[in-house]
XYZ file of C-alpha atoms in Angstrom:
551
model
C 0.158 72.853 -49.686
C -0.376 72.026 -53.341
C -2.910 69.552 -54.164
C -3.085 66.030 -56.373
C -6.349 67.048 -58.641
C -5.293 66.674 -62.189
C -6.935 63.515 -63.065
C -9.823 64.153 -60.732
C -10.651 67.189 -62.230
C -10.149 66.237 -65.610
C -12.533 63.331 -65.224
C -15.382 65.590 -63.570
C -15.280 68.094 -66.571
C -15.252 65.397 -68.767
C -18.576 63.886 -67.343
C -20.139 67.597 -67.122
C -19.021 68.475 -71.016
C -21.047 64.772 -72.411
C -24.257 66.354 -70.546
C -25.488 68.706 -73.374
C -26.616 71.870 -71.693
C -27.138 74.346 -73.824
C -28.930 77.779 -72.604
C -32.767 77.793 -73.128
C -32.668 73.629 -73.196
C -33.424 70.826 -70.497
C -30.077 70.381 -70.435
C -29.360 73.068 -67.561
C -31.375 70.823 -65.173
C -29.673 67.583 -66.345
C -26.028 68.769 -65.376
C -27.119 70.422 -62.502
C -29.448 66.923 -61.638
C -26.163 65.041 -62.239
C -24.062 67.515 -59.893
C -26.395 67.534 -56.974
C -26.454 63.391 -57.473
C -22.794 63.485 -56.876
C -22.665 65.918 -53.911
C -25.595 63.484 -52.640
C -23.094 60.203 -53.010
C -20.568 61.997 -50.348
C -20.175 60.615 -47.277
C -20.586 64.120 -45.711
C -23.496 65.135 -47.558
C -25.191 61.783 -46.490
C -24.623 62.939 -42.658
C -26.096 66.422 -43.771
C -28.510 66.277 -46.922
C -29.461 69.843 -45.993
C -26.375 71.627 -47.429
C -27.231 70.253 -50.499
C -29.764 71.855 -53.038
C -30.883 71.598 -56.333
C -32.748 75.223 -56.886
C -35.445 75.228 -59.322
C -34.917 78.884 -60.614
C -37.310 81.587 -59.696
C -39.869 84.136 -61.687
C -38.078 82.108 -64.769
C -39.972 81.369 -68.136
C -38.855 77.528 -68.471
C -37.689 75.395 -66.087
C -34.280 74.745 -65.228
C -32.216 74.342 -61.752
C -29.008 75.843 -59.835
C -27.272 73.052 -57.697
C -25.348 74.628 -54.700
C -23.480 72.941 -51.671
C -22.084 74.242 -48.433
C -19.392 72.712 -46.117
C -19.607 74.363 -42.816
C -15.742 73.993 -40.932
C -14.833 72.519 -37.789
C -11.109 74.441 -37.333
C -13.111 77.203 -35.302
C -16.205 78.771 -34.799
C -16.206 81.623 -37.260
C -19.197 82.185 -39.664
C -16.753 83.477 -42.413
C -17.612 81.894 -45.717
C -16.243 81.943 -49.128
C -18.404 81.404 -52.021
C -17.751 79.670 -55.301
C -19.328 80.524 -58.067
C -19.549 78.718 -62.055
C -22.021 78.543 -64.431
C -23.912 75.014 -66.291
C -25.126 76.457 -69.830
C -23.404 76.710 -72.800
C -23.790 78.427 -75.675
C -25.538 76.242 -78.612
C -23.808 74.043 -81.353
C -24.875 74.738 -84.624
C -21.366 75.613 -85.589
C -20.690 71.721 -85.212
C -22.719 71.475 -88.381
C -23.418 67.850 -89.111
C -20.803 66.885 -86.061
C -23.152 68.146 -83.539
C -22.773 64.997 -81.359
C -18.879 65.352 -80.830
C -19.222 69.085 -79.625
C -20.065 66.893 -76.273
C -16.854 64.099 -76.722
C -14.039 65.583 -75.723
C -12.239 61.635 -76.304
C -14.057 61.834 -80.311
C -13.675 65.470 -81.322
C -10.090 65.671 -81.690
C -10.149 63.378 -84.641
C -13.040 64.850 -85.473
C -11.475 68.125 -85.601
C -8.373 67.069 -88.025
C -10.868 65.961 -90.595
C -11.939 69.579 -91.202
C -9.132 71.016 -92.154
C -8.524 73.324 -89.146
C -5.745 75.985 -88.483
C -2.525 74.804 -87.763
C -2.545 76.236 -84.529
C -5.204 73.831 -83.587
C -4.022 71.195 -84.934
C -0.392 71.878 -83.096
C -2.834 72.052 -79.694
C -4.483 68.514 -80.980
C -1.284 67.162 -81.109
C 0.651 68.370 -77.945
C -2.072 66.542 -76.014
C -2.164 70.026 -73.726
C -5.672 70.817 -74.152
C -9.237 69.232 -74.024
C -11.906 69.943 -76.622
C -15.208 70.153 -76.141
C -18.367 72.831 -76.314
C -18.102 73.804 -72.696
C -14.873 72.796 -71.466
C -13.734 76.433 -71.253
C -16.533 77.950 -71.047
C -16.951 76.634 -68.062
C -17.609 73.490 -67.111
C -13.762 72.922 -66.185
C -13.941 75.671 -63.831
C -17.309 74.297 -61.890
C -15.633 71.067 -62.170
C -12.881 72.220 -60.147
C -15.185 73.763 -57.534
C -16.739 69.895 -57.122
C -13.076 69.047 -56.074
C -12.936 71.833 -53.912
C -16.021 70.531 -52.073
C -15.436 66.910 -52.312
C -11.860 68.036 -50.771
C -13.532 69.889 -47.718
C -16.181 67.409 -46.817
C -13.233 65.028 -46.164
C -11.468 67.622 -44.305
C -13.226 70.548 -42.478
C -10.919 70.696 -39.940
C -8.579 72.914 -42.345
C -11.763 75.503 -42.664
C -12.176 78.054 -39.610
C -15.331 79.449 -41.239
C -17.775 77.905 -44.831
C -17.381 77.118 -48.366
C -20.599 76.895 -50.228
C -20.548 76.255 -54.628
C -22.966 77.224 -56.503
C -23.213 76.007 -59.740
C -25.627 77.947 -61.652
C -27.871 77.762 -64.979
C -28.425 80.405 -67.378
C -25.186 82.310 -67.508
C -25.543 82.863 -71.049
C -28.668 84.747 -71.245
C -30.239 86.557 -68.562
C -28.605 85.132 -65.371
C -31.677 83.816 -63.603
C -30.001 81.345 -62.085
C -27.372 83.275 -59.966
C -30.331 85.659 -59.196
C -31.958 83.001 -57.487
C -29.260 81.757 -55.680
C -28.927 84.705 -54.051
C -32.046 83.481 -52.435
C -30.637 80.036 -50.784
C -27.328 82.418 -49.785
C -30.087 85.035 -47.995
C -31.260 82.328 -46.819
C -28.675 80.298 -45.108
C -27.157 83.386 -44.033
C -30.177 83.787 -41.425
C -30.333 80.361 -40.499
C -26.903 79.802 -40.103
C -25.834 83.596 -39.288
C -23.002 83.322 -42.263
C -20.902 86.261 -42.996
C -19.615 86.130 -46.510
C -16.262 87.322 -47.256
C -15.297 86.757 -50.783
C -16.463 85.482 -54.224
C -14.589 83.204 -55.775
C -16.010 82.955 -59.714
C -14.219 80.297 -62.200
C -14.819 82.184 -65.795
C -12.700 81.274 -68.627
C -10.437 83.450 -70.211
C -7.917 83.451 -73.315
C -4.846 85.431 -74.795
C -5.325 88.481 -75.835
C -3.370 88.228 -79.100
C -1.374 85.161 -80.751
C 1.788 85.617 -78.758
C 0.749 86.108 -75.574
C 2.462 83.862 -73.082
C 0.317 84.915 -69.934
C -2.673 83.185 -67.946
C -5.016 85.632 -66.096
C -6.769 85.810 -62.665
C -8.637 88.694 -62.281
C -10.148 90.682 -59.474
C -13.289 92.540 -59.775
C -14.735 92.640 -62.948
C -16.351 94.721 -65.757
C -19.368 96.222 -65.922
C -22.218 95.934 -68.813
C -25.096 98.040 -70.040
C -27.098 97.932 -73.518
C -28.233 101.370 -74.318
C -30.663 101.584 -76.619
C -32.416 104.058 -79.359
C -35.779 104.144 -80.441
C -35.886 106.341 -83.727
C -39.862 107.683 -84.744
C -39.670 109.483 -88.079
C -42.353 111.131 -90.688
C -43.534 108.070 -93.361
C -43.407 109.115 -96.907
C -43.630 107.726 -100.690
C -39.856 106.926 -101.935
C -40.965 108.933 -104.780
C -41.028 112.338 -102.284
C -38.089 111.378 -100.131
C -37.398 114.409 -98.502
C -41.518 115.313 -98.322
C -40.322 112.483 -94.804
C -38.086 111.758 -92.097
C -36.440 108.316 -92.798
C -35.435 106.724 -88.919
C -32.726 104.829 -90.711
C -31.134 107.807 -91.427
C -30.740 108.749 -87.901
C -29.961 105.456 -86.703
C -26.999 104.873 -89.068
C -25.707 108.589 -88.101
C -26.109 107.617 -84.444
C -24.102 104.211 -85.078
C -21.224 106.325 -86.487
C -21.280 108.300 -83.314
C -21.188 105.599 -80.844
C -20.029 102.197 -82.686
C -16.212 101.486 -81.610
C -15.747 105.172 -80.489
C -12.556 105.248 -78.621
C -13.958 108.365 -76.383
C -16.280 105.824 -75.270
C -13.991 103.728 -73.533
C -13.739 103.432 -69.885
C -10.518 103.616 -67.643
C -9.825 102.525 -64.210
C -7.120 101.268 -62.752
C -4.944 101.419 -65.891
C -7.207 99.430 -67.473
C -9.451 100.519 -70.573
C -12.461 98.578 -71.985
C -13.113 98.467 -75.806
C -15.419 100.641 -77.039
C -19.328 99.897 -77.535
C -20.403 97.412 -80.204
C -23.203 97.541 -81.843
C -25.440 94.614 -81.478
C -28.101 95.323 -83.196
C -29.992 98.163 -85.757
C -33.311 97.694 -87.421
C -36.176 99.200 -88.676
C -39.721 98.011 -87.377
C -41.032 97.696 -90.923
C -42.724 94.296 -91.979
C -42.205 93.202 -95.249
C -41.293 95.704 -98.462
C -43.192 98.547 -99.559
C -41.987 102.110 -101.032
C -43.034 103.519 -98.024
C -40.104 104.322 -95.426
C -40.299 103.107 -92.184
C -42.324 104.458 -89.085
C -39.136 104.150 -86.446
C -36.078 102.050 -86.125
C -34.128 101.087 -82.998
C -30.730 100.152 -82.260
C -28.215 99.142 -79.267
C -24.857 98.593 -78.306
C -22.965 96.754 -75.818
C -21.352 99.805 -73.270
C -18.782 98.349 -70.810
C -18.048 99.703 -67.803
C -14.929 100.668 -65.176
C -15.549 103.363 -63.511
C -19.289 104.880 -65.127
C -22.412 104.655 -63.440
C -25.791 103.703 -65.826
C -26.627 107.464 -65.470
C -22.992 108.678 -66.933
C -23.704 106.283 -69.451
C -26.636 107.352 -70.119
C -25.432 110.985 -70.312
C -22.781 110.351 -72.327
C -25.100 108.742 -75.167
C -27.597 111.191 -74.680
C -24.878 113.209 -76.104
C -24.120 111.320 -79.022
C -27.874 111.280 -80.110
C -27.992 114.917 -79.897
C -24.549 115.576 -81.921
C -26.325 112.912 -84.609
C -29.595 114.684 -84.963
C -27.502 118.017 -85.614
C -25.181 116.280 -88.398
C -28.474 114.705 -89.300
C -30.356 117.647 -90.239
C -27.578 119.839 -91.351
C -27.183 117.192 -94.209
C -30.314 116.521 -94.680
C -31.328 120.451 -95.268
C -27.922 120.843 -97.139
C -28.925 117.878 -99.697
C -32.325 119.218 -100.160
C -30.802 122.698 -101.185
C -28.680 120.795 -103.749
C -31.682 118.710 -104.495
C -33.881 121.999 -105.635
C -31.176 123.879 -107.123
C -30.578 120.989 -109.172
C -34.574 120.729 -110.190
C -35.068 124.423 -110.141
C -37.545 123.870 -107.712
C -38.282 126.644 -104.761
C -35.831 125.554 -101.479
C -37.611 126.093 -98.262
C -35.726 124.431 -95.187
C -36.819 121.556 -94.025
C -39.576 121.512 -91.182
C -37.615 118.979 -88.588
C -36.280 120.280 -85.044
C -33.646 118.404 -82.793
C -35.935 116.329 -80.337
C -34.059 113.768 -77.812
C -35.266 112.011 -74.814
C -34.308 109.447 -72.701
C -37.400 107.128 -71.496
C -37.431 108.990 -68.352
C -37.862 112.026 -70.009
C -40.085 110.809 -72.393
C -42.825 109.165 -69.816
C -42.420 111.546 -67.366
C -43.416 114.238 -70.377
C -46.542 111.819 -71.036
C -47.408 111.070 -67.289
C -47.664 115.278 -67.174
C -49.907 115.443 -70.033
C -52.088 112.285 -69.269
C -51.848 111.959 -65.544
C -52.454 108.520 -64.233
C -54.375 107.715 -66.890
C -51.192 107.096 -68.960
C -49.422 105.520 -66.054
C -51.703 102.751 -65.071
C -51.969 102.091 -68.818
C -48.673 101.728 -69.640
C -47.994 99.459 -66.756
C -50.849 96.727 -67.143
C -49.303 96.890 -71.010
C -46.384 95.812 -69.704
C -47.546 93.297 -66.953
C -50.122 92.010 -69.802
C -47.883 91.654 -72.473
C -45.166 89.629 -69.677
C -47.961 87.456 -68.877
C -49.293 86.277 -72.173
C -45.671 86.297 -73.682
C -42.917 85.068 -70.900
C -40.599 83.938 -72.854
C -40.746 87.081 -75.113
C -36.874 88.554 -75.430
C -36.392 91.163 -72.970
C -34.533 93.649 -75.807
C -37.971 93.822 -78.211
C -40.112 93.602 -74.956
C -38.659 96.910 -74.391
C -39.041 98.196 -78.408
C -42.892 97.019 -77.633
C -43.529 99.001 -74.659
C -42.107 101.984 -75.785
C -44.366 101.645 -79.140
C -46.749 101.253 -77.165
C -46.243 104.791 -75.514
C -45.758 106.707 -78.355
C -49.415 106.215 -79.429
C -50.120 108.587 -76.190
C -47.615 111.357 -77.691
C -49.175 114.072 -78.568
C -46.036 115.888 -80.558
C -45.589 113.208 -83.603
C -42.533 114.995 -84.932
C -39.298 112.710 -85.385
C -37.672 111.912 -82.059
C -34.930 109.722 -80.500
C -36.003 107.897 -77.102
C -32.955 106.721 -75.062
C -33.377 103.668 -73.117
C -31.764 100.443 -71.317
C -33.270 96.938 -72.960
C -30.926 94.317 -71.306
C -29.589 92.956 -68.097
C -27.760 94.797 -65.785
C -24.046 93.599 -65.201
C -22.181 95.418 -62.336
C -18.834 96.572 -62.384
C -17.113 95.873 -59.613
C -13.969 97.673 -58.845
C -11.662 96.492 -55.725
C -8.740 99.170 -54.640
C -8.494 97.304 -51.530
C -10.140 99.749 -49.545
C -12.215 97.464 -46.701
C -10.818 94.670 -44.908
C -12.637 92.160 -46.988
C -11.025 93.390 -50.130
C -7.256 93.600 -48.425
C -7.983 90.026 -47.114
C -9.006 88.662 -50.705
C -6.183 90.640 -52.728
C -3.389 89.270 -50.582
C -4.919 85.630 -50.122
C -4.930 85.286 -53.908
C -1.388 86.820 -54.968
C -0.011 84.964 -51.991
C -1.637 81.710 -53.416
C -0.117 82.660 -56.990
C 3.079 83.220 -55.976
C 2.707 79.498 -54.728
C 0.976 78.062 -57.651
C 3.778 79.917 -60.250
C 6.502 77.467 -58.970
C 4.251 74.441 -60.395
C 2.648 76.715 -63.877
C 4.269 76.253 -67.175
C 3.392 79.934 -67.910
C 3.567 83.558 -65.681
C 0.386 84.179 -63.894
C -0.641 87.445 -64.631
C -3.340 89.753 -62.122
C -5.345 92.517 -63.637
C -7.915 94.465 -62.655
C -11.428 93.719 -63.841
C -12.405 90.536 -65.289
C -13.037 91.706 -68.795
C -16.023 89.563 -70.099
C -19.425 90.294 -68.634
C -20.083 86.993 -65.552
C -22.391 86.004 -62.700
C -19.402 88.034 -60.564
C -21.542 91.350 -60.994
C -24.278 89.823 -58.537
C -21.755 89.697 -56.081
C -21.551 93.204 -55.133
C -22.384 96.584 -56.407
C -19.524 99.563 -56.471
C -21.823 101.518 -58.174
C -23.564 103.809 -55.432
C -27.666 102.786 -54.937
C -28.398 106.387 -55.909
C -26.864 105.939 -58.996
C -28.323 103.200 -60.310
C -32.432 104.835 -60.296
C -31.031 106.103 -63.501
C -31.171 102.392 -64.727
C -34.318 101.732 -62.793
C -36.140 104.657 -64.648
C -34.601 104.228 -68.161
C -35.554 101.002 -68.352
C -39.202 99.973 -69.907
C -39.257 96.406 -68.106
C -38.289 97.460 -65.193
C -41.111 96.463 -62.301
C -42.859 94.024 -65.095
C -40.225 92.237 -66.584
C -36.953 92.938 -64.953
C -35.929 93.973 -61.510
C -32.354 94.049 -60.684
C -31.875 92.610 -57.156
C -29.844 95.360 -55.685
C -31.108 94.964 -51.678
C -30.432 91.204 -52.318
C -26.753 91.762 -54.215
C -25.921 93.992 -50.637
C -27.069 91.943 -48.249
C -23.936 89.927 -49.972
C -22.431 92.809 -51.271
C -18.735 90.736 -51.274
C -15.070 91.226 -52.779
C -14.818 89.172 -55.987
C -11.718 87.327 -57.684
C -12.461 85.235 -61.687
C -9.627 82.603 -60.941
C -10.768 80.328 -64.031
C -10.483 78.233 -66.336
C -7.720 78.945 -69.351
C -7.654 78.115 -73.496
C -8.822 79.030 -76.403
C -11.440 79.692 -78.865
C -14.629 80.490 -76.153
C -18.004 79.776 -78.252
C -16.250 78.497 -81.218
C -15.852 75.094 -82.552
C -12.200 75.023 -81.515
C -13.287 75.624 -77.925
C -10.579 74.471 -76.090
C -9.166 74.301 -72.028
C -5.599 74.156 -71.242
C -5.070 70.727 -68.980
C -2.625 71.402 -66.819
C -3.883 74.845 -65.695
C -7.349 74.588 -65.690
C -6.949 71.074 -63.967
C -3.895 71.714 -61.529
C -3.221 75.014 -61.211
C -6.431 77.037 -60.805
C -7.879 74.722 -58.255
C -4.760 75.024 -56.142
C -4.700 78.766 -56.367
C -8.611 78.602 -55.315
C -7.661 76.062 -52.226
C -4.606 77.953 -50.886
C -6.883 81.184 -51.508
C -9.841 79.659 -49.162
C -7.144 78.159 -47.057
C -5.504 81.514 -46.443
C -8.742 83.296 -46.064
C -10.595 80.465 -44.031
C -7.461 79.007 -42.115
């Protein structure tokens, strides 16, 4: 069966794109407000309010809300159910300049757009009348948009569902994913009251071409995972005027960004698939201000993606790097200071710096030995403290702080590198097909494309692993629980700050599939969702998909 949504869908994502909702703003409550209004004004809803929530999120620093519906079918009696997954926020608009209003007209923006002198590409897309504009359309508000059909659709006909559909349509994508961590609460939840067994994930993520002439649209099963490791760099202060009488951090922070930033042997491979190398995101010093004194420590970290590697190959693997720096480090450094006295004529003695790396379980446990509890209890009402007074402090220098914090206890002061993980925790999830579920959700969904690519302008194209990081990694875990107390105990905020859910992510613990929205230009000012795809064919792929699953 192939569905009439078009218009329908077009008009929802219009609606959701002129509610501003950027991450960190009031606006994530407003559009999820406006969607749980809208479930609300369905006849089916009205007969049963209780499938209807709007979730204020949980252990979150501001508040903001989730909005997630379920349709329980009458076909049969089975407790299957499928669950649909988008997220509200958007990234900000500052790029829109003095146009900031339009980012959130997708009828103005166009001739908005032609006014400032854009590519010709986008202009040819302007013209053909193929794509909508707007900050959000792609990213994603046409895929939760799609999702409201899919409900809407259901409500008026549960007969065609032997088993649930629930949507949830989740804030705070964009930074640290509280919302789909506390919807795993209201799934929990309903799972016990209305013994549910969930089968699949169904998450609507954008995606674009991977270079100018690709022809392809994507759906993509699994998806990659994410990690941020991170270096904290102490060295030995001097006077610019004695350079090598010091150790300067930078130093060893630039040498370990040469080892690690866009290193192909870094990549991961599964599947066929590689992901790019790490990236750094960011490298600093901790120094305030200017003075001819070098810096105390610096800190960097990357974005690591993930196929196949655990958080403690990762880690392992970095570890390495951060040794193999500190070697080149010194060897240059001594080398240099050689040159530096034979040049002078002054007396060469080597250099007094040894090879010292750690990773932050290393590194406390090595304190908690020395200092006992003493240390421990410390450290952790630090961290507690410090979460309490600051909440909304970022979770990357909440780490830098903590770890600061601990080196005050270290009794060896000599330069070192402390290994650590400062960010979120995005699963990979990898799907061979290998339980029932996953068999069940791999043939539903090329099944359903092989329908849909009689009715798509373009070839639908399946890989393996979604390839941007998505709420789809709190879905499931392929990562093996024992493996992952290598990210519990390299990672400062962990039992203050951050907890990953892991026993609530397996009570789910589900095949996923991104069948999403498709354009161009995510988090630019050109953002832009293809009409006809987005609209038409991905919510016919996701119905046939359920239908096949559910049916």
């Amino acid at each position: 069966m192939y569905l009439d949504c078009l218009e329908t869908v077009k008009d929802l994502t219009k609606e959701l794109v002129r509610i501003p909702s950027i991450v960190k703003t009031s606006g994530e409550s407003d559009v999820a407000r406006w969607i749980y209004n809208y479930y609300l004004g369905l006849e089916y809803f009205k007969q049963y309010p209780e499938q209807v929530v709007l979730q204020e999120t949980i252990n979150d620093e501001i508040e903001r809300h989730n909005a997630i519906a379920m349709v329980r079918g009458t076909k049969g009696d089975s407790n299957r159910t499928i669950v649909l997954m988008g997220h509200l926020d958007t990234v900000g608009v500052d790029d829109f300049g003095v146009n900031r209003e339009a980012a959130f007209d997708p009828d103005k923006l166009p001739e908005v757009l032609k006014s400032l002198n854009v590519s010709e590409e986008v202009m040819k897309d302007i013209e053909s009348g193929e794509y909508m504009f707007g900050r959000g359309a792609l990213d994603m508000k046409g895929g939760v948009a799609g999702h409201m059909y899919m409900i809407e659709y259901f409500s008026k006909h549960p007969e065609e569902l032997n088993g649930n559909v629930i949507a949830i349509a989740e804030c705070d994508e964009e930074d640290n994913s509280h919302g789909i961590i506390s919807a795993l609460k209201v799934l929990l939840k309903w799972k016990e009251q209305y013994g549910l067994e969930y089968v699949a994930a169904i998450n609507a993520d954008y995606s674009t071409p991977y270079h100018p002439l690709d022809n392809n649209q994507y759906v993509y099963f699994g998806t990659i995972g994410k990690l941020l490791p991170s270096f904290y760099v102490t060295g030995k202060e001097t006077h610019v005027g004695n350079s090598f009488g010091g150790f300067n951090p930078n130093s060893l922070i630039a040498e370990i960004n040469r080892k690690i930033d866009l290193n192909s042997e870094l990549c991961d491979e599964a599947q066929g698939e590689v992901t790019v190398p790490p990236t750094s995101l960011k490298q600093t010093d901790t120094k305030v201000g200017y003075t001819v004194q070098t810096p105390l420590a610096a800190y960097s970290y990357y974005n690591f993606f993930t196929h196949s590697m655990s958080p403690k190959e990762v880690i392992e693997k970095v570890k390495g790097k951060a040794e193999e720096a500190f070697d080149d480090l010194l060897e240059y450094m001594d080398g240099e200071y050689r040159k530096y006295c034979e040049m002078g004529k002054h007396t060469y003695t080597p250099l007094p710096y040894r090879k010292r790396v750690y990773t932050w379980e290393e590194f406390y446990n090595e304190l908690v030995t020395i200092h006992g509890d003493k240390f421990r209890h410390y450290l952790h009402n630090f961290a507690a403290d410090l979460n309490k007074t600051n909440p909304s402090m970022d979770l990357r220098d909440f780490s830098v702080a903590v770890i600061q914090e601990a080196w005050k206890w270290s009794v060896d002061k000599s330069p070192v590198v402390i290994i650590y993980y400062s960010s979120l925790f995005s699963s990979r999830i990898e799907m061979r097909g290998k339980t029932e579920m996953e068999k069940a959700l791999l043939d539903a969904v090329k099944d359903s494309i092989a329908l849909v690519q009689e009715h798509s302008e373009k070839p639908i194209v399946v890989k393996m692993f979604y390839p941007y990081i998505s709420d789809s990694s709190f879905m499931a875990l392929s990562d093996d629980p024992d493996e992952l107390v290598a990210l519990e105990k390299n990672m400062p905020s962990w039992g203050t700050k951050y907890n990953h859910p892991i026993e609530d992510i397996l009570k789910i613990n589900v095949p996923v599939v991104n069948i999403g929205t498709f354009g161009k230009d995510g988090h630019s000012l050109t953002e832009r969702v293809h009409i006809k795809y987005t609209f038409e064919n991905v919510p016919n792929m996701t119905y046939n998909t359920i239908r096949t699953i559910l049916g």
